[in-house]
PDB file of C-alpha atoms in Angstrom:
ATOM      1  CA  MET A   1      88.084-196.550 181.134  1.00  0.00           C
ATOM      2  CA  LYS A   2      90.499-199.336 180.342  1.00  0.00           C
ATOM      3  CA  ARG A   3      89.579-201.864 177.689  1.00  0.00           C
ATOM      4  CA  ALA A   4      89.069-205.357 179.096  1.00  0.00           C
ATOM      5  CA  LEU A   5      91.564-207.900 177.881  1.00  0.00           C
ATOM      6  CA  THR A   6      90.127-211.045 176.295  1.00  0.00           C
ATOM      7  CA  THR A   7      91.152-214.316 177.821  1.00  0.00           C
ATOM      8  CA  GLU A   8      90.329-216.312 174.709  1.00  0.00           C
ATOM      9  CA  ALA A   9      93.103-217.040 172.228  1.00  0.00           C
ATOM     10  CA  GLU A  10      92.401-215.834 168.694  1.00  0.00           C
ATOM     11  CA  THR A  11      91.867-218.597 166.197  1.00  0.00           C
ATOM     12  CA  PRO A  12      94.705-218.532 163.634  1.00  0.00           C
ATOM     13  CA  PRO A  13      93.629-218.318 159.959  1.00  0.00           C
ATOM     14  CA  THR A  14      93.528-221.534 158.007  1.00  0.00           C
ATOM     15  CA  SER A  15      95.953-222.182 155.156  1.00  0.00           C
ATOM     16  CA  THR A  16      93.154-221.465 152.685  1.00  0.00           C
ATOM     17  CA  GLU A  17      92.442-218.125 154.341  1.00  0.00           C
ATOM     18  CA  GLN A  18      96.144-217.266 154.362  1.00  0.00           C
ATOM     19  CA  ALA A  19      96.414-217.971 150.635  1.00  0.00           C
ATOM     20  CA  ALA A  20      93.331-215.860 149.922  1.00  0.00           C
ATOM     21  CA  ASN A  21      94.672-212.960 151.992  1.00  0.00           C
ATOM     22  CA  LYS A  22      98.032-213.166 150.226  1.00  0.00           C
ATOM     23  CA  LYS A  23      96.375-213.086 146.796  1.00  0.00           C
ATOM     24  CA  ALA A  24      94.143-210.154 147.757  1.00  0.00           C
ATOM     25  CA  LYS A  25      97.172-208.192 148.940  1.00  0.00           C
ATOM     26  CA  ALA A  26      99.071-208.961 145.736  1.00  0.00           C
ATOM     27  CA  ASP A  27      96.120-207.856 143.598  1.00  0.00           C
ATOM     28  CA  THR A  28      96.088-204.439 145.253  1.00  0.00           C
ATOM     29  CA  MET A  29      99.835-203.824 144.917  1.00  0.00           C
ATOM     30  CA  PRO A  30     101.069-201.645 142.017  1.00  0.00           C
ATOM     31  CA  VAL A  31     102.532-203.599 139.127  1.00  0.00           C
ATOM     32  CA  ASN A  32     106.326-203.515 139.045  1.00  0.00           C
ATOM     33  CA  LYS A  33     107.687-205.137 135.941  1.00  0.00           C
ATOM     34  CA  GLU A  34     110.999-205.788 137.641  1.00  0.00           C
ATOM     35  CA  THR A  35     109.395-208.097 140.249  1.00  0.00           C
ATOM     36  CA  ASP A  36     108.497-210.658 137.603  1.00  0.00           C
ATOM     37  CA  GLY A  37     111.857-210.590 135.842  1.00  0.00           C
ATOM     38  CA  SER A  38     114.210-208.159 134.222  1.00  0.00           C
ATOM     39  CA  ALA A  39     113.052-205.307 132.008  1.00  0.00           C
ATOM     40  CA  PHE A  40     114.806-207.112 129.173  1.00  0.00           C
ATOM     41  CA  LYS A  41     112.658-210.227 129.571  1.00  0.00           C
ATOM     42  CA  VAL A  42     109.522-208.114 129.886  1.00  0.00           C
ATOM     43  CA  ALA A  43     110.445-206.403 126.605  1.00  0.00           C
ATOM     44  CA  LEU A  44     111.058-209.729 124.850  1.00  0.00           C
ATOM     45  CA  ASP A  45     107.723-211.097 126.040  1.00  0.00           C
ATOM     46  CA  ALA A  46     105.978-207.933 124.883  1.00  0.00           C
ATOM     47  CA  ASN A  47     107.629-208.302 121.476  1.00  0.00           C
ATOM     48  CA  GLN A  48     106.233-211.802 121.094  1.00  0.00           C
ATOM     49  CA  ARG A  49     102.719-210.580 121.884  1.00  0.00           C
ATOM     50  CA  TRP A  50     103.080-207.581 119.570  1.00  0.00           C
ATOM     51  CA  ALA A  51     104.312-209.689 116.643  1.00  0.00           C
ATOM     52  CA  THR A  52     101.510-212.196 117.135  1.00  0.00           C
ATOM     53  CA  GLU A  53      98.826-209.517 117.350  1.00  0.00           C
ATOM     54  CA  LEU A  54     100.094-207.666 114.284  1.00  0.00           C
ATOM     55  CA  SER A  55     100.309-210.889 112.279  1.00  0.00           C
ATOM     56  CA  THR A  56      96.724-211.654 113.236  1.00  0.00           C
ATOM     57  CA  GLN A  57      95.588-208.222 112.085  1.00  0.00           C
ATOM     58  CA  ASP A  58      97.647-208.233 108.883  1.00  0.00           C
ATOM     59  CA  ALA A  59      99.031-211.601 107.788  1.00  0.00           C
ATOM     60  CA  ASP A  60     101.049-210.023 104.951  1.00  0.00           C
ATOM     61  CA  TYR A  61     102.720-207.326 107.031  1.00  0.00           C
ATOM     62  CA  PHE A  62     105.930-209.079 108.088  1.00  0.00           C
ATOM     63  CA  PRO A  63     106.508-210.969 104.793  1.00  0.00           C
ATOM     64  CA  SER A  64     106.079-207.661 102.922  1.00  0.00           C
ATOM     65  CA  SER A  65     108.294-205.795 105.376  1.00  0.00           C
ATOM     66  CA  ALA A  66     111.077-208.332 104.897  1.00  0.00           C
ATOM     67  CA  LYS A  67     111.211-207.527 101.178  1.00  0.00           C
ATOM     68  CA  GLY A  68     112.307-203.914 101.668  1.00  0.00           C
ATOM     69  CA  GLN A  69     111.319-200.446 102.823  1.00  0.00           C
ATOM     70  CA  ALA A  70     109.885-197.386 101.131  1.00  0.00           C
ATOM     71  CA  PRO A  71     109.227-194.797 103.848  1.00  0.00           C
ATOM     72  CA  SER A  72     107.897-191.381 102.884  1.00  0.00           C
ATOM     73  CA  ILE A  73     109.221-189.679 106.017  1.00  0.00           C
ATOM     74  CA  LEU A  74     112.644-189.101 107.548  1.00  0.00           C
ATOM     75  CA  TRP A  75     112.317-188.251 111.253  1.00  0.00           C
ATOM     76  CA  LEU A  76     115.162-186.396 112.981  1.00  0.00           C
ATOM     77  CA  GLY A  77     114.325-186.268 116.672  1.00  0.00           C
ATOM     78  CA  CYS A  78     115.556-186.446 120.235  1.00  0.00           C
ATOM     79  CA  SER A  79     116.719-189.670 121.894  1.00  0.00           C
ATOM     80  CA  ASP A  80     114.290-189.074 124.777  1.00  0.00           C
ATOM     81  CA  SER A  81     112.456-192.323 125.584  1.00  0.00           C
ATOM     82  CA  ARG A  82     109.109-190.524 125.487  1.00  0.00           C
ATOM     83  CA  LEU A  83     109.382-189.756 121.774  1.00  0.00           C
ATOM     84  CA  PRO A  84     108.881-192.971 119.759  1.00  0.00           C
ATOM     85  CA  GLU A  85     108.336-191.447 116.333  1.00  0.00           C
ATOM     86  CA  THR A  86     106.279-194.251 114.779  1.00  0.00           C
ATOM     87  CA  THR A  87     103.893-194.293 117.738  1.00  0.00           C
ATOM     88  CA  ILE A  88     103.565-190.498 117.860  1.00  0.00           C
ATOM     89  CA  LEU A  89     102.725-190.355 114.153  1.00  0.00           C
ATOM     90  CA  GLY A  90     100.292-193.274 114.386  1.00  0.00           C
ATOM     91  CA  LEU A  91     102.216-195.218 111.750  1.00  0.00           C
ATOM     92  CA  LYS A  92     103.720-198.691 111.444  1.00  0.00           C
ATOM     93  CA  PRO A  93     107.344-199.856 111.311  1.00  0.00           C
ATOM     94  CA  GLY A  94     108.596-199.337 107.779  1.00  0.00           C
ATOM     95  CA  GLU A  95     106.804-196.027 107.266  1.00  0.00           C
ATOM     96  CA  VAL A  96     109.345-193.749 108.998  1.00  0.00           C
ATOM     97  CA  PHE A  97     113.121-193.709 108.570  1.00  0.00           C
ATOM     98  CA  SER A  98     114.640-192.167 111.662  1.00  0.00           C
ATOM     99  CA  HIS A  99     117.665-190.749 113.414  1.00  0.00           C
ATOM    100  CA  ARG A 100     117.670-189.611 117.031  1.00  0.00           C
ATOM    101  CA  ASN A 101     120.294-187.907 119.163  1.00  0.00           C
ATOM    102  CA  ILE A 102     120.526-185.729 122.258  1.00  0.00           C
ATOM    103  CA  ALA A 103     118.322-182.636 121.739  1.00  0.00           C
ATOM    104  CA  ASN A 104     117.678-183.379 118.035  1.00  0.00           C
ATOM    105  CA  ILE A 105     120.676-181.342 116.891  1.00  0.00           C
ATOM    106  CA  VAL A 106     121.469-181.428 113.160  1.00  0.00           C
ATOM    107  CA  SER A 107     125.130-180.502 112.818  1.00  0.00           C
ATOM    108  CA  PRO A 108     126.792-179.989 109.408  1.00  0.00           C
ATOM    109  CA  THR A 109     129.863-181.887 110.681  1.00  0.00           C
ATOM    110  CA  ASP A 110     128.080-184.893 112.236  1.00  0.00           C
ATOM    111  CA  ILE A 111     128.888-187.809 109.924  1.00  0.00           C
ATOM    112  CA  SER A 112     126.230-189.974 111.563  1.00  0.00           C
ATOM    113  CA  VAL A 113     123.260-187.716 110.839  1.00  0.00           C
ATOM    114  CA  LEU A 114     124.679-186.788 107.428  1.00  0.00           C
ATOM    115  CA  SER A 115     124.885-190.468 106.489  1.00  0.00           C
ATOM    116  CA  VAL A 116     121.277-191.018 107.522  1.00  0.00           C
ATOM    117  CA  ILE A 117     120.137-187.984 105.535  1.00  0.00           C
ATOM    118  CA  GLU A 118     122.084-189.093 102.457  1.00  0.00           C
ATOM    119  CA  PHE A 119     120.613-192.594 102.544  1.00  0.00           C
ATOM    120  CA  ALA A 120     117.055-191.435 103.238  1.00  0.00           C
ATOM    121  CA  VAL A 121     117.015-188.637 100.666  1.00  0.00           C
ATOM    122  CA  PHE A 122     119.146-189.997  97.831  1.00  0.00           C
ATOM    123  CA  HIS A 123     118.434-193.730  98.053  1.00  0.00           C
ATOM    124  CA  LEU A 124     115.040-194.085  99.755  1.00  0.00           C
ATOM    125  CA  LYS A 125     113.661-190.919  98.142  1.00  0.00           C
ATOM    126  CA  VAL A 126     111.702-189.767 101.184  1.00  0.00           C
ATOM    127  CA  LYS A 127     109.161-187.034 100.499  1.00  0.00           C
ATOM    128  CA  HIS A 128     109.344-185.254 103.849  1.00  0.00           C
ATOM    129  CA  ILE A 129     111.994-184.563 106.479  1.00  0.00           C
ATOM    130  CA  LEU A 130     110.636-183.856 109.964  1.00  0.00           C
ATOM    131  CA  VAL A 131     112.847-182.193 112.577  1.00  0.00           C
ATOM    132  CA  CYS A 132     111.153-182.629 115.936  1.00  0.00           C
ATOM    133  CA  GLY A 133     112.025-181.034 119.263  1.00  0.00           C
ATOM    134  CA  HIS A 134     109.950-181.474 122.418  1.00  0.00           C
ATOM    135  CA  THR A 135     108.952-179.815 125.658  1.00  0.00           C
ATOM    136  CA  SER A 136     110.819-180.657 128.888  1.00  0.00           C
ATOM    137  CA  CYS A 137     113.936-181.571 126.919  1.00  0.00           C
ATOM    138  CA  GLY A 138     116.938-182.436 129.091  1.00  0.00           C
ATOM    139  CA  GLY A 139     119.349-181.140 126.455  1.00  0.00           C
ATOM    140  CA  VAL A 140     117.609-177.785 126.396  1.00  0.00           C
ATOM    141  CA  ALA A 141     117.618-177.606 130.210  1.00  0.00           C
ATOM    142  CA  ALA A 142     121.335-178.422 130.241  1.00  0.00           C
ATOM    143  CA  THR A 143     122.017-175.703 127.682  1.00  0.00           C
ATOM    144  CA  LEU A 144     120.207-173.133 129.810  1.00  0.00           C
ATOM    145  CA  ALA A 145     122.203-174.205 132.862  1.00  0.00           C
ATOM    146  CA  ASN A 146     125.957-173.942 133.301  1.00  0.00           C
ATOM    147  CA  GLY A 147     126.886-177.306 134.745  1.00  0.00           C
ATOM    148  CA  ASN A 148     129.894-179.372 133.726  1.00  0.00           C
ATOM    149  CA  LEU A 149     128.537-182.178 131.520  1.00  0.00           C
ATOM    150  CA  GLY A 150     131.707-183.645 130.056  1.00  0.00           C
ATOM    151  CA  VAL A 151     131.376-184.743 126.444  1.00  0.00           C
ATOM    152  CA  LEU A 152     127.774-183.495 126.357  1.00  0.00           C
ATOM    153  CA  ASP A 153     129.136-179.946 126.590  1.00  0.00           C
ATOM    154  CA  ILE A 154     130.773-180.446 123.197  1.00  0.00           C
ATOM    155  CA  TRP A 155     127.607-181.894 121.678  1.00  0.00           C
ATOM    156  CA  LEU A 156     125.436-179.047 122.979  1.00  0.00           C
ATOM    157  CA  GLN A 157     127.726-176.304 121.641  1.00  0.00           C
ATOM    158  CA  PRO A 158     125.423-175.448 118.695  1.00  0.00           C
ATOM    159  CA  MET A 159     122.543-174.875 121.104  1.00  0.00           C
ATOM    160  CA  ARG A 160     124.732-172.880 123.478  1.00  0.00           C
ATOM    161  CA  ALA A 161     125.578-170.666 120.498  1.00  0.00           C
ATOM    162  CA  LEU A 162     121.833-170.154 119.979  1.00  0.00           C
ATOM    163  CA  ARG A 163     121.485-169.229 123.646  1.00  0.00           C
ATOM    164  CA  GLU A 164     124.238-166.634 123.229  1.00  0.00           C
ATOM    165  CA  ARG A 165     122.813-165.234 120.003  1.00  0.00           C
ATOM    166  CA  HIS A 166     119.309-164.878 121.461  1.00  0.00           C
ATOM    167  CA  ALA A 167     120.318-163.964 125.034  1.00  0.00           C
ATOM    168  CA  ALA A 168     118.257-160.764 125.093  1.00  0.00           C
ATOM    169  CA  GLU A 169     115.063-162.608 124.130  1.00  0.00           C
ATOM    170  CA  LEU A 170     115.700-165.527 126.471  1.00  0.00           C
ATOM    171  CA  ASP A 171     116.436-163.255 129.434  1.00  0.00           C
ATOM    172  CA  LYS A 172     112.882-161.927 129.240  1.00  0.00           C
ATOM    173  CA  LEU A 173     111.417-165.398 129.704  1.00  0.00           C
ATOM    174  CA  GLU A 174     111.224-167.834 132.601  1.00  0.00           C
ATOM    175  CA  GLY A 175     110.768-171.555 133.201  1.00  0.00           C
ATOM    176  CA  ALA A 176     108.944-173.670 130.636  1.00  0.00           C
ATOM    177  CA  GLU A 177     108.327-170.708 128.334  1.00  0.00           C
ATOM    178  CA  LYS A 178     112.058-170.027 128.156  1.00  0.00           C
ATOM    179  CA  ALA A 179     112.883-173.681 127.486  1.00  0.00           C
ATOM    180  CA  THR A 180     110.235-173.985 124.764  1.00  0.00           C
ATOM    181  CA  PHE A 181     111.544-170.827 123.108  1.00  0.00           C
ATOM    182  CA  LEU A 182     115.025-172.333 122.911  1.00  0.00           C
ATOM    183  CA  THR A 183     113.539-175.613 121.666  1.00  0.00           C
ATOM    184  CA  ARG A 184     111.891-173.681 118.854  1.00  0.00           C
ATOM    185  CA  LEU A 185     115.151-171.907 118.003  1.00  0.00           C
ATOM    186  CA  ASN A 186     116.933-175.259 117.908  1.00  0.00           C
ATOM    187  CA  VAL A 187     114.364-176.691 115.475  1.00  0.00           C
ATOM    188  CA  HIS A 188     114.776-173.621 113.261  1.00  0.00           C
ATOM    189  CA  ALA A 189     118.558-174.012 113.332  1.00  0.00           C
ATOM    190  CA  SER A 190     118.393-177.692 112.391  1.00  0.00           C
ATOM    191  CA  VAL A 191     116.015-176.973 109.510  1.00  0.00           C
ATOM    192  CA  HIS A 192     118.420-174.273 108.336  1.00  0.00           C
ATOM    193  CA  VAL A 193     121.331-176.740 108.360  1.00  0.00           C
ATOM    194  CA  LEU A 194     119.267-179.314 106.459  1.00  0.00           C
ATOM    195  CA  ARG A 195     118.392-176.852 103.740  1.00  0.00           C
ATOM    196  CA  GLY A 196     122.094-176.226 103.173  1.00  0.00           C
ATOM    197  CA  ILE A 197     122.947-179.887 102.493  1.00  0.00           C
ATOM    198  CA  PRO A 198     123.493-180.416  98.737  1.00  0.00           C
ATOM    199  CA  THR A 199     121.529-183.692  98.595  1.00  0.00           C
ATOM    200  CA  VAL A 200     118.567-182.025 100.310  1.00  0.00           C
ATOM    201  CA  ILE A 201     118.730-178.971  98.021  1.00  0.00           C
ATOM    202  CA  GLU A 202     118.698-181.233  94.963  1.00  0.00           C
ATOM    203  CA  ALA A 203     115.718-183.262  96.237  1.00  0.00           C
ATOM    204  CA  MET A 204     113.756-180.102  97.026  1.00  0.00           C
ATOM    205  CA  GLN A 205     114.453-178.642  93.600  1.00  0.00           C
ATOM    206  CA  GLU A 206     113.962-181.763  91.474  1.00  0.00           C
ATOM    207  CA  ARG A 207     111.144-183.668  93.168  1.00  0.00           C
ATOM    208  CA  GLY A 208     109.560-181.300  95.659  1.00  0.00           C
ATOM    209  CA  MET A 209     110.766-182.878  98.888  1.00  0.00           C
ATOM    210  CA  THR A 210     109.846-180.717 101.883  1.00  0.00           C
ATOM    211  CA  VAL A 211     111.459-180.026 105.266  1.00  0.00           C
ATOM    212  CA  HIS A 212     109.279-179.423 108.323  1.00  0.00           C
ATOM    213  CA  GLY A 213     109.889-178.279 111.902  1.00  0.00           C
ATOM    214  CA  LEU A 214     107.855-179.695 114.800  1.00  0.00           C
ATOM    215  CA  ILE A 215     107.585-179.554 118.581  1.00  0.00           C
ATOM    216  CA  TYR A 216     106.081-182.478 120.487  1.00  0.00           C
ATOM    217  CA  HIS A 217     104.190-181.479 123.624  1.00  0.00           C
ATOM    218  CA  LEU A 218     104.671-184.126 126.290  1.00  0.00           C
ATOM    219  CA  ASP A 219     101.699-182.956 128.329  1.00  0.00           C
ATOM    220  CA  SER A 220      99.234-183.499 125.477  1.00  0.00           C
ATOM    221  CA  GLY A 221     100.874-185.914 123.045  1.00  0.00           C
ATOM    222  CA  LYS A 222     100.246-183.421 120.238  1.00  0.00           C
ATOM    223  CA  LEU A 223     102.638-182.166 117.574  1.00  0.00           C
ATOM    224  CA  GLU A 224     102.898-178.450 116.849  1.00  0.00           C
ATOM    225  CA  GLU A 225     104.213-177.321 113.484  1.00  0.00           C
ATOM    226  CA  VAL A 226     106.964-174.719 113.679  1.00  0.00           C
ATOM    227  CA  ASP A 227     106.885-172.017 111.033  1.00  0.00           C
ATOM    228  CA  CYS A 228     110.142-172.417 109.113  1.00  0.00           C
ATOM    229  CA  ASP A 229     109.204-170.479 105.986  1.00  0.00           C
ATOM    230  CA  GLU A 230     111.892-168.265 104.512  1.00  0.00           C
ATOM    231  CA  PRO A 231     111.913-165.389 102.014  1.00  0.00           C
ATOM    232  CA  GLU A 232     112.527-166.289  98.384  1.00  0.00           C
ATOM    233  CA  ASP A 233     115.713-164.236  98.185  1.00  0.00           C
ATOM    234  CA  VAL A 234     117.150-166.068 101.216  1.00  0.00           C
ATOM    235  CA  ARG A 235     116.377-169.436  99.625  1.00  0.00           C
ATOM    236  CA  LYS A 236     118.021-168.452  96.336  1.00  0.00           C
ATOM    237  CA  THR A 237     121.139-167.165  98.076  1.00  0.00           C
ATOM    238  CA  ARG A 238     121.466-170.335 100.144  1.00  0.00           C
ATOM    239  CA  GLU A 239     121.061-172.578  97.117  1.00  0.00           C
ATOM    240  CA  ALA A 240     123.601-170.535  95.157  1.00  0.00           C
ATOM    241  CA  VAL A 241     126.128-171.030  97.965  1.00  0.00           C
ATOM    242  CA  PHE A 242     125.532-174.675  98.946  1.00  0.00           C
ATOM    243  CA  ALA A 243     124.195-176.439  95.833  1.00  0.00           C
ATOM    244  CA  ARG A 244     126.589-178.683  93.912  1.00  0.00           C
ATOM    245  CA  LYS A 245     126.702-179.038  90.115  1.00  0.00           C
TER     246      LYS A 245
END
């Protein structure tokens, strides 16, 4: 049966009703920071709110921070945007000295990371060095693949060497388990490099500074400590080779 057509014209909504409908529609739309301005402006506005809130909570924080820093921790992590070290550790700016690069690789020939380590260990006298890898790392995924990545291929060479050295173990694994295994190997390798740096050896011997390995799990927000203990004879041999007098 066909629906009967109405002969009466529908009454158009008033301007007030149109405005209300428009507002209701806007309220139900997902927030897109880009619609209200650039991400840069959003970040600047957020900074103003953050600074104001922190000053309200602790009026002495910024004046004290401006006088200098005395962090206890040096964080060596990945550049991934999901790994803000101060936030992850539940600390404030000024409590963590940090250096981040692709796949948290500590190379004995990287002047950038070596400079950070020298300043943090020798001048700031940090008590702990934390090397932190993470799950779902793009650098790890790239290392396990064989694509042409340009300059990144050079940077990832140390991890590719790990892949080669542990090929038999990696071949038995699949997917996330395989990637996490390589992440763990990479943390171990970086800790090993750190323990061979003369400034680090001296700080460990003279004032008990410690080096730790960690993996950050993106799906839980939790840090897992990686066992990086080594036999006493290995430690003594390494120190005999790399320590400076």
